[in-house]
Amino acid sequence: MSLVNIKIEGKPFQVDSGLTVLEACRKCGFVIPSLCSFNHGKNSLASCRVCLVEIKGARGLSASCVYPVSEGMEISISSQSATEARRASVELILSNHEKNCLQCPKNGHCELLHVAELVGARDQKYIGEFSETTVDEIAPGIIRNTAKCILCGRCIERCKEAQGISILGYENRGFHTIVGPVQNRSFAESPCLQCGQCVNVCPTGALMEHSEIDKVDQAIKAGKKVIVQTAPAVRAAIAEEFDEPIGTPGTGKMVAALHRLGFYRVFDTNFGADLTIMEEANELLHRIKNKGVLPQITSCSPGWINYMEYFYPQIIPHISTCKSPHMMVGAIIKSYFANSHNLNPDDIFVVSIMPCTAKKYERSRPEMAHDVDAVLTTRELAKLIRRAGIVWKKLPDEEFDSDLLGDYSGAGVIFGVTGGVMEAALRTAYFWMTGKEYSAIEFHNVRGLEAVREASIDIDGTVIKVAVTSGMKNAKPLLDDIKNGKSPYAFIEIMGCPGGCINGGGQPYVKPLLLPNEEDDILDTYCKKRASVLYSEDERQVIRQSHNNKDIQRLYKEFLGEPGSELAEELLHTSYNAHREKYPNKK
Amino acid sequence: MTKIDVVANEKQLLDKISHCGACLEKKFHCQDGHRAIVICGGTGCLSSESAEILAKFKSLIEEKGIGDKVTANIVGCFGFCSQGPFVKIFPEETLYTKVKIADVEEIIEKDIIGGGIVERLLFVDPVTKQKAQKQHDINFYKLQKRDVALRGNGEINPEDIDEAFGDGAFVALNKALHMTRQEVINEVLKSGLRGRGGAGFPAGKKWQFAYNMNVEEKYIICNGDEGDPGAFMDRSIIEGNPVNVIEGMMIAGYAIGAKNGYFYVRAEYPVAVERLKKAIAELEEAGLLGDHILGTDFSFRCHIRLGAGAFVCGEETALLNSIEGKRGMPRPRPPFPAVKGLWDKPSVINNVETLANVPFILREGADHYASFGTADSKGTKVFALGGKVNNVGLVEVPMGTTLRQLIFDIGGGIPNNKKFKAIQTGGPSGGCLTEKDLDTPIDYASLIAHGSMMGSGGAIVMDEDNCMVDVAKFYMTFITEESCGKCSPCRIGTKRVLEILTNICDGKGTLQDLENLKELSSIIKANSLCGLGQTAANPIVSTMTAFPEEYRAHVVDHVCPAHVCKSMMQYHIVPEACFGCGLCARACPTNTIVKTDAPSKKNPRLFIHEINQKNCVKCGSCMAACRFNAIIKK
Amino acid sequence: MAHLQSSAVALITKIVNRYKDEPTPLMMILEDVQKEYGYIPLEVQELISDLTGTPVSEIYGVVTFYSFFSLTPKGKYVIGVCLGTACYVKGSQLILDKFSQVLGIKSGETTLDGLFTIDVLRCIGACAIAPAVSINGKVYPQVKVDDVVKIVNEYKNKEVEVR
């Protein structure tokens, strides 16, 4: 790409010609406040009018988030008119915004609050009517509050881009415009996946996870044995909540923090991941040997399961009946663990810390039988840690509790990354079929299909094809092939969130404006950085296959029998709903 | 007109024009006893039953067996709407006004058959009291130039393309096809034609940007989403002579390199859409739309897309989004439509009136076109003159005509001896001009210099009974309903302005409110994404500048000098004038008028009535019902 | 979720197919559906979504953006009072208020018996005959506040005759 010469505040710079003024200024050390652009400028509606600057020769003020740079351009950010205009835009937005910042769950992460400070917003001058408010707290996973919505349009773009189902859209016009599911319904009454991708991009508290911190507090207060488990993806990102650079491993400190929060036991969901692999690999082998329904598709992502039930219920026979890892851990805690410790399962309260908002919905499904009592996102855990006054940086590294459910393999760790479940499952399936340990899979991109990777696995002469993808927009072509009977695969891993759980709806916010010191390339590749934490941990493990997990081996020997046993079926498997209505009659 | 002849090359076109020209000549100017009756089919006349008048003519013509010598058909808007329905008889060019169905028989008997004139239906000048037999004797028409954009209105049958050919349709396109595309653009640049939709951007320049794009797929789009309340220029242009606009579009398409043109027309204009559809279909049948037009390499097709009730879709990029099946929310610029427009292809969006000017420019030459108007603004402009003016209607005047000429000479001044207060041009994006501006020539720069803008052509006259604060509130109400909601300054800013104005009109305003209005206005203008927002505050700024005392009276004295703002005015029955008839009481929706004990001075057997102010909702029904002018506003 | 009758499905499908060769035909489809089916409820939008591939939320966003599209059926007689500038300065707001008062509904609403809907029109280009009222396409010129009751009765009588 060619370079152009521009001037910012009178100083000369050279930047790539394809950039917007906003991006170019960032690269040159000037952060222009903005609210509606995300992906640090790559997506923008130019609707918030907060990023206005003066460009010599252009008529009036210009929105820097969409205005392309050109040779000889002279940009003024701090001119009187631009500064006042940016402040005015924010003040107008504030005049129609619920300002209970002190009590708002977004306090501390709110981009609007941050921008208001940057532009010097003043006491309210333009006081008038507020737009009609809708508060939707029905769906277990995510909530919506239009009193805080600034109509930036980011969530609409994100849902479309990530999942292709456009649950969110605009309704009405002018001052009456709302953003929400059709008919301003609850998420629970629409085919929303509750994946939380929209929550990740919302600049204010309009879209949030449905907090369950109160539930956990009450359980502790009531004297229950509160057992906490953490998903692999959480450790890959939690350090970011404490100002560490993206890609800082957080396992040791996270466990140390959990040990200081009053939990009865601190377990690793990776144990559950290994358990899932045992059951799922067994299921796969069974289908392959007995000409069962293929391809088999993974089932550990509830965002994906929601999508499947709403849009492709006819492929239910393909879905693995395995519960997801944390649900399996919950089931084992309330049976095997409870028995071993002579505890009444009703006195046990299982909390899962997940990178995910859909898991809040998952655990509430009737088929899941109270295996897990509450799900907290990575962000909610960080809140708990801060609330307890714990200083992250001063924490030592500690180990998970090893009480029956402590051991885990590297295969379990990589569950958090797209392709991880596939790799883990194949390590075990391959071993069971050939008696040999499997070496790394070589994936390559599927031509013509963005973000779908496939591989051919030679299992002692039998070649099976497998595929991996994440994000429903990417999964759709694969599903259509399956629906039409044209799928060439034996096993497919599908994750609800693009990039996998490390990019889940409950992960720390990645907001350029709130992290102005991050280099642009880190922001571009935050998924890769988080993934590398998990891959490194996998490589450091001594045991890298689920079937070699000693605690897993003992669990089967002492309790479950073998994979697929009657007890395993009862505790660790589930069923799906072929009749979910997309838009039920509004109540 | 049943079969459409094919016109496959220049020779056939010229033959056709010659032939149709002769037919028109025979129809209108033959002295051998042929009579042509044309009836105005403009909106105002149609709703005064001009279609039924036509039907009556046709049935009488058939009944009398004179169909071989007498024709009757609809034509486009005569423009003199307060005097319609119009019936014009050729070759005499007698113009009958305010015709009713009951008059048709007399016209047939006395004029068509008898050769006389129905005197009582002629226009009488209210000042000179002179009768005018012919259209061009009427003052309303004298200062106008109606042969450019309104060409054909009042003359040719808009539903018969042969009449369009008779009037010279496609001569201009033919000429253009003999020029290079750049030469056509140069001609339009030389003419000085500026966009007639309101912004006044030089049309040739827009075409040049699109021409310069080295892309195969391009589009020419005609903006017929005339949404300014009070504007019906584009409607009349399309309804009166659809072929002319199509020809203008084709010339533009040829110049920029587009093979497809899209008409975007308001859904509120079904007649215009029908006439456009018919003209397009017939031109396709004639081979004048499609491939190898007139035997050249130029291929072009017309398509129609309708609006669905959103004023903002008159904004270029919102219009594009609407065609693309989306909400009409404008796009940020750059990129400009000429670079990335409809379906991301280079597109030129021109207003209906702009395109209607193009054939004239190509046919008569840029120099001739530029000989009208001012240095800054060439050619003519169509205005929809409305409001408190005697001659409400559609006019076309050369640029440079003064406002005084428009309002008083053409418009006939203010009715009911009221005093002129202001004229609003540019609709909700414009401003008002007052007494001191009356000698301003109408051109783009002058109107802006005087606090308004050209706009699309809506021109609403206001008198002493209009409250300018109320007018500002009216426009802002419109804007808040039509704002698309995308950007915060317009969505929230205009709402806040409306709240302040409503407060002021409710008698609760303060001086601080005036300061806030000024500040909000400048924010909305500076920060909004599109033209709708950027100009939304113009009516407020303009009225505050021109009528500061009226605003002060509202916020300091809490008085509405024009007695319009309900909370600051009252209806009163003047006791001395009250006849006691009680019509007002019967008309009153809230039963708030009572009979007093005092006998009426006009009729002692009846009693003076009184309005109980507490329950009065200020609807004005009483004043409308009173026959004795006994009710006033205070 | 209400289900569509098969005749409705056939009509909507016919309309969608009418425009299968047009690029981005959603507006044309919705205009015809509004005209021929009378309104565009969610069930119809879902069908259009299935047939065209456009997400329901986008269709819903378009339907609620444009004044011409209605989620609920309109009355038998749609009374359009023009509030364009020329009509407004000639007092059309008072006429609108009178219709509202006589029928007991606000603009945008429909009477309980399904007979009348009041709509605000933004300039139908009949400025010369302001104030103008358009009822089901018939334009009444120079309407006065006094005429309102008469006009409403005109239609009420029509209904009586029919019965």
XYZ file of N, CA, C and O in Angstrom, chain B residues 37-97:
244
model
N -60.323 20.870 -27.308
C -60.648 21.251 -25.934
C -59.644 20.583 -25.016
O -59.517 19.356 -25.033
N -58.902 21.366 -24.238
C -58.005 20.740 -23.265
C -58.456 21.159 -21.864
O -58.850 22.305 -21.639
N -58.421 20.194 -20.966
C -58.903 20.406 -19.604
C -57.742 20.171 -18.635
O -57.000 19.196 -18.763
N -57.587 21.041 -17.670
C -56.465 20.921 -16.735
C -56.593 19.679 -15.866
O -57.606 19.472 -15.205
N -55.544 18.861 -15.879
C -55.529 17.642 -15.054
C -54.558 17.742 -13.893
O -54.076 16.731 -13.383
N -54.250 18.961 -13.451
C -53.391 19.127 -12.286
C -54.158 18.731 -11.035
O -55.380 18.616 -11.042
N -53.432 18.524 -9.926
C -54.073 18.005 -8.717
C -55.265 18.807 -8.255
O -56.310 18.256 -7.930
N -55.071 20.124 -8.195
C -56.146 20.966 -7.684
C -57.390 20.832 -8.532
O -58.503 20.677 -8.023
N -57.216 20.886 -9.837
C -58.363 20.777 -10.728
C -58.975 19.386 -10.696
O -60.189 19.231 -10.752
N -58.128 18.356 -10.575
C -58.664 16.997 -10.517
C -59.575 16.838 -9.309
O -60.620 16.210 -9.386
N -59.193 17.429 -8.199
C -60.045 17.259 -7.027
C -61.255 18.189 -7.095
O -62.136 18.104 -6.272
N -61.263 19.082 -8.073
C -62.479 19.850 -8.308
C -63.201 19.266 -9.501
O -63.916 19.956 -10.223
N -63.004 17.988 -9.715
C -63.765 17.199 -10.681
C -63.467 17.469 -12.149
O -64.353 17.349 -12.992
N -62.228 17.812 -12.451
C -61.932 18.074 -13.861
C -61.989 16.786 -14.681
O -62.292 16.833 -15.884
N -61.753 15.639 -14.032
C -61.870 14.377 -14.776
C -63.317 14.151 -15.186
O -63.609 13.662 -16.287
N -64.228 14.520 -14.286
C -65.645 14.368 -14.611
C -66.058 15.361 -15.688
O -66.925 15.080 -16.524
N -65.431 16.526 -15.653
C -65.703 17.529 -16.688
C -65.294 16.983 -18.045
O -66.030 17.098 -19.040
N -64.135 16.346 -18.094
C -63.677 15.746 -19.347
C -64.666 14.701 -19.821
O -65.046 14.657 -21.009
N -65.106 13.860 -18.867
C -66.040 12.800 -19.244
C -67.320 13.391 -19.820
O -67.862 12.890 -20.814
N -67.768 14.467 -19.201
C -68.993 15.118 -19.693
C -68.789 15.658 -21.101
O -69.641 15.506 -21.985
N -67.646 16.299 -21.340
C -67.335 16.794 -22.680
C -67.383 15.651 -23.674
O -68.019 15.741 -24.738
N -66.696 14.555 -23.313
C -66.603 13.442 -24.259
C -67.986 12.900 -24.583
O -68.287 12.610 -25.759
N -68.816 12.771 -23.559
C -70.122 12.165 -23.837
C -70.982 13.117 -24.664
O -71.699 12.695 -25.570
N -70.871 14.412 -24.401
C -71.657 15.359 -25.195
C -71.164 15.407 -26.636
O -71.949 15.502 -27.574
N -69.849 15.335 -26.806
C -69.278 15.360 -28.156
C -69.809 14.171 -28.947
O -70.207 14.288 -30.118
N -69.853 13.026 -28.275
C -70.345 11.841 -28.971
C -71.823 11.987 -29.282
O -72.274 11.702 -30.398
N -72.553 12.471 -28.270
C -74.001 12.640 -28.438
C -74.337 13.553 -29.603
O -75.250 13.292 -30.390
N -73.581 14.649 -29.692
C -73.849 15.602 -30.765
C -73.247 15.170 -32.105
O -73.419 15.849 -33.097
N -72.502 14.082 -32.101
C -71.921 13.580 -33.343
C -70.852 14.487 -33.927
O -70.662 14.537 -35.137
N -70.140 15.222 -33.079
C -69.133 16.145 -33.628
C -67.713 15.636 -33.384
O -66.744 16.368 -33.471
N -67.607 14.362 -33.072
C -66.312 13.796 -32.725
C -65.261 13.880 -33.821
O -64.069 13.796 -33.548
N -65.662 14.037 -35.070
C -64.657 14.082 -36.129
C -63.984 15.446 -36.209
O -62.915 15.601 -36.797
N -64.584 16.439 -35.586
C -63.974 17.772 -35.654
C -63.561 18.316 -34.291
O -62.909 19.349 -34.213
N -63.991 17.632 -33.244
C -63.711 18.164 -31.903
C -63.017 17.104 -31.050
O -63.480 15.976 -30.980
N -61.896 17.483 -30.447
C -61.207 16.561 -29.518
C -61.250 17.160 -28.118
O -61.323 18.383 -27.947
N -61.214 16.265 -27.156
C -61.135 16.731 -25.753
C -60.182 15.823 -25.006
O -60.271 14.602 -25.114
N -59.247 16.393 -24.270
C -58.347 15.579 -23.465
C -57.807 16.384 -22.285
O -57.938 17.596 -22.226
N -57.186 15.618 -21.386
C -56.548 16.198 -20.192
C -55.180 16.750 -20.603
O -54.517 16.197 -21.480
N -54.773 17.827 -19.951
C -53.385 18.283 -20.103
C -52.803 18.550 -18.710
O -53.519 18.488 -17.715
N -51.526 18.864 -18.669
C -50.861 19.111 -17.403
C -51.238 20.460 -16.795
O -51.967 21.250 -17.394
N -50.718 20.707 -15.615
C -51.134 21.822 -14.767
C -50.994 23.201 -15.417
O -49.931 23.574 -15.895
N -52.090 23.960 -15.400
C -52.045 25.332 -15.916
C -51.337 26.257 -14.941
O -50.939 27.354 -15.301
N -51.279 25.828 -13.700
C -50.528 26.602 -12.721
C -51.321 27.650 -11.979
O -50.926 28.100 -10.913
N -52.453 28.051 -12.522
C -53.188 29.165 -11.921
C -54.255 28.580 -10.996
O -55.450 28.853 -11.139
N -53.796 27.781 -10.054
C -54.675 26.841 -9.361
C -55.889 27.456 -8.669
O -56.921 26.804 -8.569
N -55.798 28.674 -8.224
C -56.953 29.237 -7.521
C -58.119 29.489 -8.470
O -59.248 29.715 -8.033
N -57.855 29.474 -9.767
C -58.900 29.762 -10.741
C -59.371 28.517 -11.487
O -60.159 28.614 -12.428
N -58.902 27.376 -11.075
C -59.293 26.167 -11.794
C -60.659 25.684 -11.386
O -61.248 26.222 -10.447
N -61.221 24.678 -12.039
C -60.716 23.938 -13.203
C -60.705 24.767 -14.496
O -61.580 25.587 -14.719
N -59.679 24.508 -15.288
C -59.528 25.242 -16.537
C -59.978 24.426 -17.735
O -59.757 23.239 -17.804
N -60.597 25.118 -18.694
C -60.904 24.521 -19.986
C -60.418 25.512 -21.026
O -60.789 26.685 -20.994
N -59.559 25.034 -21.923
C -59.038 25.952 -22.947
C -59.456 25.454 -24.310
O -59.392 24.252 -24.593
N -59.892 26.368 -25.133
C -60.379 25.988 -26.453
C -59.438 26.520 -27.527
O -59.068 27.689 -27.506
N -59.065 25.631 -28.436
C -58.228 26.038 -29.579
C -59.068 26.015 -30.845
O -60.029 25.242 -30.937
N -58.748 26.727 -31.890
C -57.565 27.572 -32.070
C -57.656 28.957 -31.444
O -56.692 29.702 -31.456
N -58.810 29.289 -30.877
C -58.981 30.646 -30.345
C -58.133 30.913 -29.113
O -57.888 32.067 -28.769
N -57.741 29.834 -28.435
C -56.997 29.946 -27.177
C -57.815 30.639 -26.086
O -57.269 31.299 -25.212
N -59.113 30.463 -26.171
C -59.980 30.985 -25.117
C -59.770 30.171 -23.842
O -59.784 28.947 -23.886
N -59.607 30.874 -22.718
C -59.390 30.159 -21.469
C -60.592 30.359 -20.549
O -60.879 31.481 -20.128
N -61.311 29.269 -20.236
C -62.416 29.328 -19.289
C -61.923 28.920 -17.913
O -61.157 27.972 -17.760
N -62.368 29.638 -16.878
C -61.890 29.365 -15.530
C -63.022 28.933 -14.605
O -64.195 29.193 -14.894
